[in-house]
């Protein structure tokens, strides 16, 4: 399995609205495996295709795996062509993102959602989610619509973070 390169802000690809997946083949399975491998390695609880430069409505997630617990098993879920068909309530939880390294901030989201998606066999599923799972789904689905969690922050806070991130990105490109 391959470790994929994760794009970070301000990479323009992260603003892309991803295309629906129409071809379900071995290459898609390999991509899902590589994305899951990368997600656990980073570590993260979710990873969207656009974060690794793939123009596909697809993300992987595993919010229940606990790396501190040797009994805990990895159970990655591949979520293809996702749609939130119901959303209720409000929650505000601190989020981070592999594409926005080292910044965390509280983001307002729906508290309970119903997600419709396809799996690798093209089968359609509906999943009720709340808590961390609901947050993760909304965060990853945002990625597929070209939106990062910092885009949901109040303008002043967002600008401070964006300025710091751009400064760091330009310092890194000079150093490299
Ligand atoms: Ni993210």
CSV table of C-alpha atoms and ligand atoms in Angstrom, one decimal:
chain,number,residue,atom,x,y,z
A,1,UNK,CA,0.0,0.0,0.0
A,2,UNK,CA,1.2,3.5,-0.8
A,3,UNK,CA,1.5,6.5,1.4
A,4,UNK,CA,-0.2,9.3,-0.5
A,5,UNK,CA,0.9,13.0,-0.4
A,6,UNK,CA,-1.6,15.2,1.5
A,7,UNK,CA,-2.2,18.6,0.0
A,8,UNK,CA,-2.2,21.5,2.4
A,9,UNK,CA,-3.7,25.0,2.4
A,10,UNK,CA,-3.4,27.1,0.2
A,11,UNK,CA,-3.1,24.4,-2.5
A,12,UNK,CA,-5.8,25.4,-5.1
A,13,UNK,CA,-6.9,21.7,-5.6
A,14,UNK,CA,-8.5,21.8,-2.1
A,15,UNK,CA,-11.0,24.3,-3.5
A,16,UNK,CA,-12.2,21.9,-6.1
A,17,UNK,CA,-15.8,20.6,-6.1
A,18,UNK,CA,-15.1,16.9,-6.8
A,19,UNK,CA,-16.8,14.9,-9.5
A,20,UNK,CA,-19.1,12.0,-8.8
A,21,UNK,CA,-17.6,8.5,-9.0
A,22,UNK,CA,-19.0,6.6,-12.0
A,23,UNK,CA,-16.4,3.9,-12.5
A,24,UNK,CA,-16.1,1.2,-9.8
A,25,UNK,CA,-13.1,-0.8,-10.6
A,26,UNK,CA,-9.8,-2.1,-9.2
A,27,UNK,CA,-8.1,1.2,-9.4
A,28,UNK,CA,-10.8,2.7,-7.2
A,29,UNK,CA,-10.3,-0.1,-4.7
A,30,UNK,CA,-6.6,0.6,-4.7
A,31,UNK,CA,-7.2,4.3,-4.1
A,32,UNK,CA,-9.4,3.5,-1.2
A,33,UNK,CA,-6.8,1.2,0.3
A,34,UNK,CA,-4.1,3.8,-0.1
A,35,UNK,CA,-6.3,6.5,1.4
A,36,UNK,CA,-7.1,4.4,4.4
A,37,UNK,CA,-3.4,3.5,4.8
A,38,UNK,CA,-2.5,7.2,4.6
A,39,UNK,CA,-5.2,8.2,7.1
A,40,UNK,CA,-4.0,5.8,9.8
A,41,UNK,CA,-0.4,6.7,9.2
A,42,UNK,CA,-0.9,10.5,9.6
A,43,UNK,CA,-2.9,9.9,11.9
A,44,UNK,CA,-6.4,11.1,11.1
A,45,UNK,CA,-10.0,9.9,11.5
A,46,UNK,CA,-11.0,10.8,7.9
A,47,UNK,CA,-9.5,11.6,4.6
A,48,UNK,CA,-11.1,13.0,1.4
A,49,UNK,CA,-10.0,12.2,-2.1
A,50,UNK,CA,-9.4,15.9,-2.9
A,51,UNK,CA,-6.9,16.0,-0.1
A,52,UNK,CA,-4.7,13.6,-2.0
A,53,UNK,CA,-5.2,15.3,-5.4
A,54,UNK,CA,-8.0,12.9,-6.7
A,55,UNK,CA,-11.0,14.6,-8.3
A,56,UNK,CA,-13.6,12.1,-6.9
A,57,UNK,CA,-16.5,12.3,-4.5
A,58,UNK,CA,-15.1,9.8,-2.1
A,59,UNK,CA,-13.7,9.7,1.5
A,60,UNK,CA,-12.5,7.2,4.0
A,61,UNK,CA,-13.1,7.4,7.7
A,62,UNK,CA,-12.7,5.5,11.0
A,63,UNK,CA,-13.8,7.4,14.1
A,64,UNK,CA,-13.8,4.4,16.4
A,65,UNK,CA,-10.3,3.1,16.0
A,66,UNK,CA,-8.2,3.9,19.1
A,67,UNK,CA,-4.4,3.5,18.5
A,68,UNK,CA,-3.7,3.5,22.3
A,69,UNK,CA,-5.8,0.3,22.7
A,70,UNK,CA,-4.2,-2.9,21.4
A,71,UNK,CA,-7.7,-4.5,21.3
A,72,UNK,CA,-9.0,-1.8,19.0
A,73,UNK,CA,-9.5,-2.9,15.4
A,74,UNK,CA,-9.2,-0.8,12.3
A,75,UNK,CA,-12.5,-0.6,10.5
A,76,UNK,CA,-12.2,1.9,7.7
A,77,UNK,CA,-15.4,2.8,5.8
A,78,UNK,CA,-15.2,3.9,2.2
A,79,UNK,CA,-17.9,6.5,1.5
A,80,UNK,CA,-18.6,7.1,-2.2
A,81,UNK,CA,-20.9,9.8,-3.7
A,82,UNK,CA,-22.1,10.9,-0.3
A,83,UNK,CA,-25.1,13.0,0.3
A,84,UNK,CA,-26.5,14.3,3.6
A,85,UNK,CA,-30.3,13.8,3.3
A,86,UNK,CA,-31.3,14.9,6.8
A,87,UNK,CA,-29.7,17.2,9.3
A,88,UNK,CA,-30.8,18.3,12.8
A,89,UNK,CA,-29.7,20.1,15.8
A,90,UNK,CA,-26.4,22.0,16.4
A,91,UNK,CA,-23.1,21.1,17.8
A,92,UNK,CA,-19.8,23.0,18.2
A,93,UNK,CA,-16.7,20.9,18.5
A,94,UNK,CA,-13.0,21.6,18.0
A,95,UNK,CA,-11.8,20.3,14.7
A,96,UNK,CA,-8.4,19.8,13.0
A,97,UNK,CA,-7.5,18.8,9.5
A,98,UNK,CA,-4.5,17.1,7.8
A,99,UNK,CA,-4.7,19.8,5.1
A,100,UNK,CA,-4.5,22.6,7.8
A,101,UNK,CA,-1.6,21.4,9.9
A,102,UNK,CA,-1.3,22.4,13.5
A,103,UNK,CA,-4.5,24.5,13.7
A,104,UNK,CA,-7.6,23.6,15.6
A,105,UNK,CA,-10.8,25.6,16.0
A,106,UNK,CA,-14.4,25.1,17.1
A,107,UNK,CA,-16.8,24.7,14.2
A,108,UNK,CA,-20.6,24.8,14.2
A,109,UNK,CA,-22.2,21.7,12.6
A,110,UNK,CA,-25.4,19.8,12.6
A,111,UNK,CA,-25.6,17.4,15.6
A,112,UNK,CA,-27.4,14.5,13.9
A,113,UNK,CA,-27.4,13.6,10.2
A,114,UNK,CA,-28.5,10.9,7.9
A,115,UNK,CA,-25.9,10.1,5.2
A,116,UNK,CA,-26.7,8.3,1.9
A,117,UNK,CA,-23.6,6.9,0.1
A,118,UNK,CA,-22.4,4.0,-2.1
A,119,UNK,CA,-19.8,1.4,-1.1
A,120,UNK,CA,-17.1,-0.1,-3.4
A,121,UNK,CA,-19.7,-2.6,-4.7
A,122,UNK,CA,-21.9,0.3,-5.7
A,123,UNK,CA,-24.5,-0.6,-3.1
A,124,UNK,CA,-26.4,2.3,-1.6
A,125,UNK,CA,-26.5,2.7,2.2
A,126,UNK,CA,-28.2,5.1,4.6
A,127,UNK,CA,-26.4,5.8,7.9
A,128,UNK,CA,-27.6,7.7,10.9
A,129,UNK,CA,-24.8,9.5,12.7
A,130,UNK,CA,-24.3,11.7,15.7
A,131,UNK,CA,-21.4,12.8,17.9
A,132,UNK,CA,-17.9,12.6,16.4
A,133,UNK,CA,-19.1,10.4,13.5
A,134,UNK,CA,-21.6,13.1,12.4
A,135,UNK,CA,-18.8,15.8,12.7
A,136,UNK,CA,-16.3,13.7,10.7
A,137,UNK,CA,-18.8,13.1,7.9
A,138,UNK,CA,-19.7,16.8,7.5
A,139,UNK,CA,-16.0,17.7,7.6
A,140,UNK,CA,-15.1,15.2,4.9
A,141,UNK,CA,-18.1,16.0,2.7
A,142,UNK,CA,-17.1,19.7,2.9
A,143,UNK,CA,-13.7,18.7,1.4
A,144,UNK,CA,-15.5,17.3,-1.6
A,145,UNK,CA,-17.3,20.6,-2.0
A,146,UNK,CA,-14.0,22.5,-1.9
A,147,UNK,CA,-14.5,23.7,1.7
A,148,UNK,CA,-12.1,23.5,4.6
A,149,UNK,CA,-13.2,23.9,8.3
A,150,UNK,CA,-11.4,27.2,8.4
A,151,UNK,CA,-13.8,28.5,5.8
A,152,UNK,CA,-16.6,28.1,8.4
A,153,UNK,CA,-14.9,30.3,11.0
A,154,UNK,CA,-15.8,34.0,11.7
A,155,UNK,CA,-14.0,36.1,9.1
A,156,UNK,CA,-11.4,37.7,11.4
A,157,UNK,CA,-10.3,34.3,13.0
A,158,UNK,CA,-10.2,32.8,9.5
A,159,UNK,CA,-8.0,35.5,8.1
A,160,UNK,CA,-5.5,35.2,11.0
A,161,UNK,CA,-5.2,31.4,10.4
A,162,UNK,CA,-5.0,31.8,6.6
A,163,UNK,CA,-2.2,34.4,6.9
A,164,UNK,CA,-0.2,32.2,9.3
A,165,UNK,CA,-0.6,29.2,7.0
A,166,UNK,CA,0.4,31.1,3.9
A,167,UNK,CA,3.4,32.5,5.6
A,168,UNK,CA,4.5,29.0,6.7
A,169,UNK,CA,3.9,27.5,3.3
A,170,UNK,CA,6.0,30.2,1.6
A,171,UNK,CA,8.8,29.7,4.2
A,172,UNK,CA,8.7,25.9,3.5
A,173,UNK,CA,8.9,26.4,-0.2
A,174,UNK,CA,11.9,28.6,0.2
A,175,UNK,CA,13.6,26.1,2.5
A,176,UNK,CA,12.9,23.3,0.2
B,1,LIG,NI1,-9.9,17.7,6.8
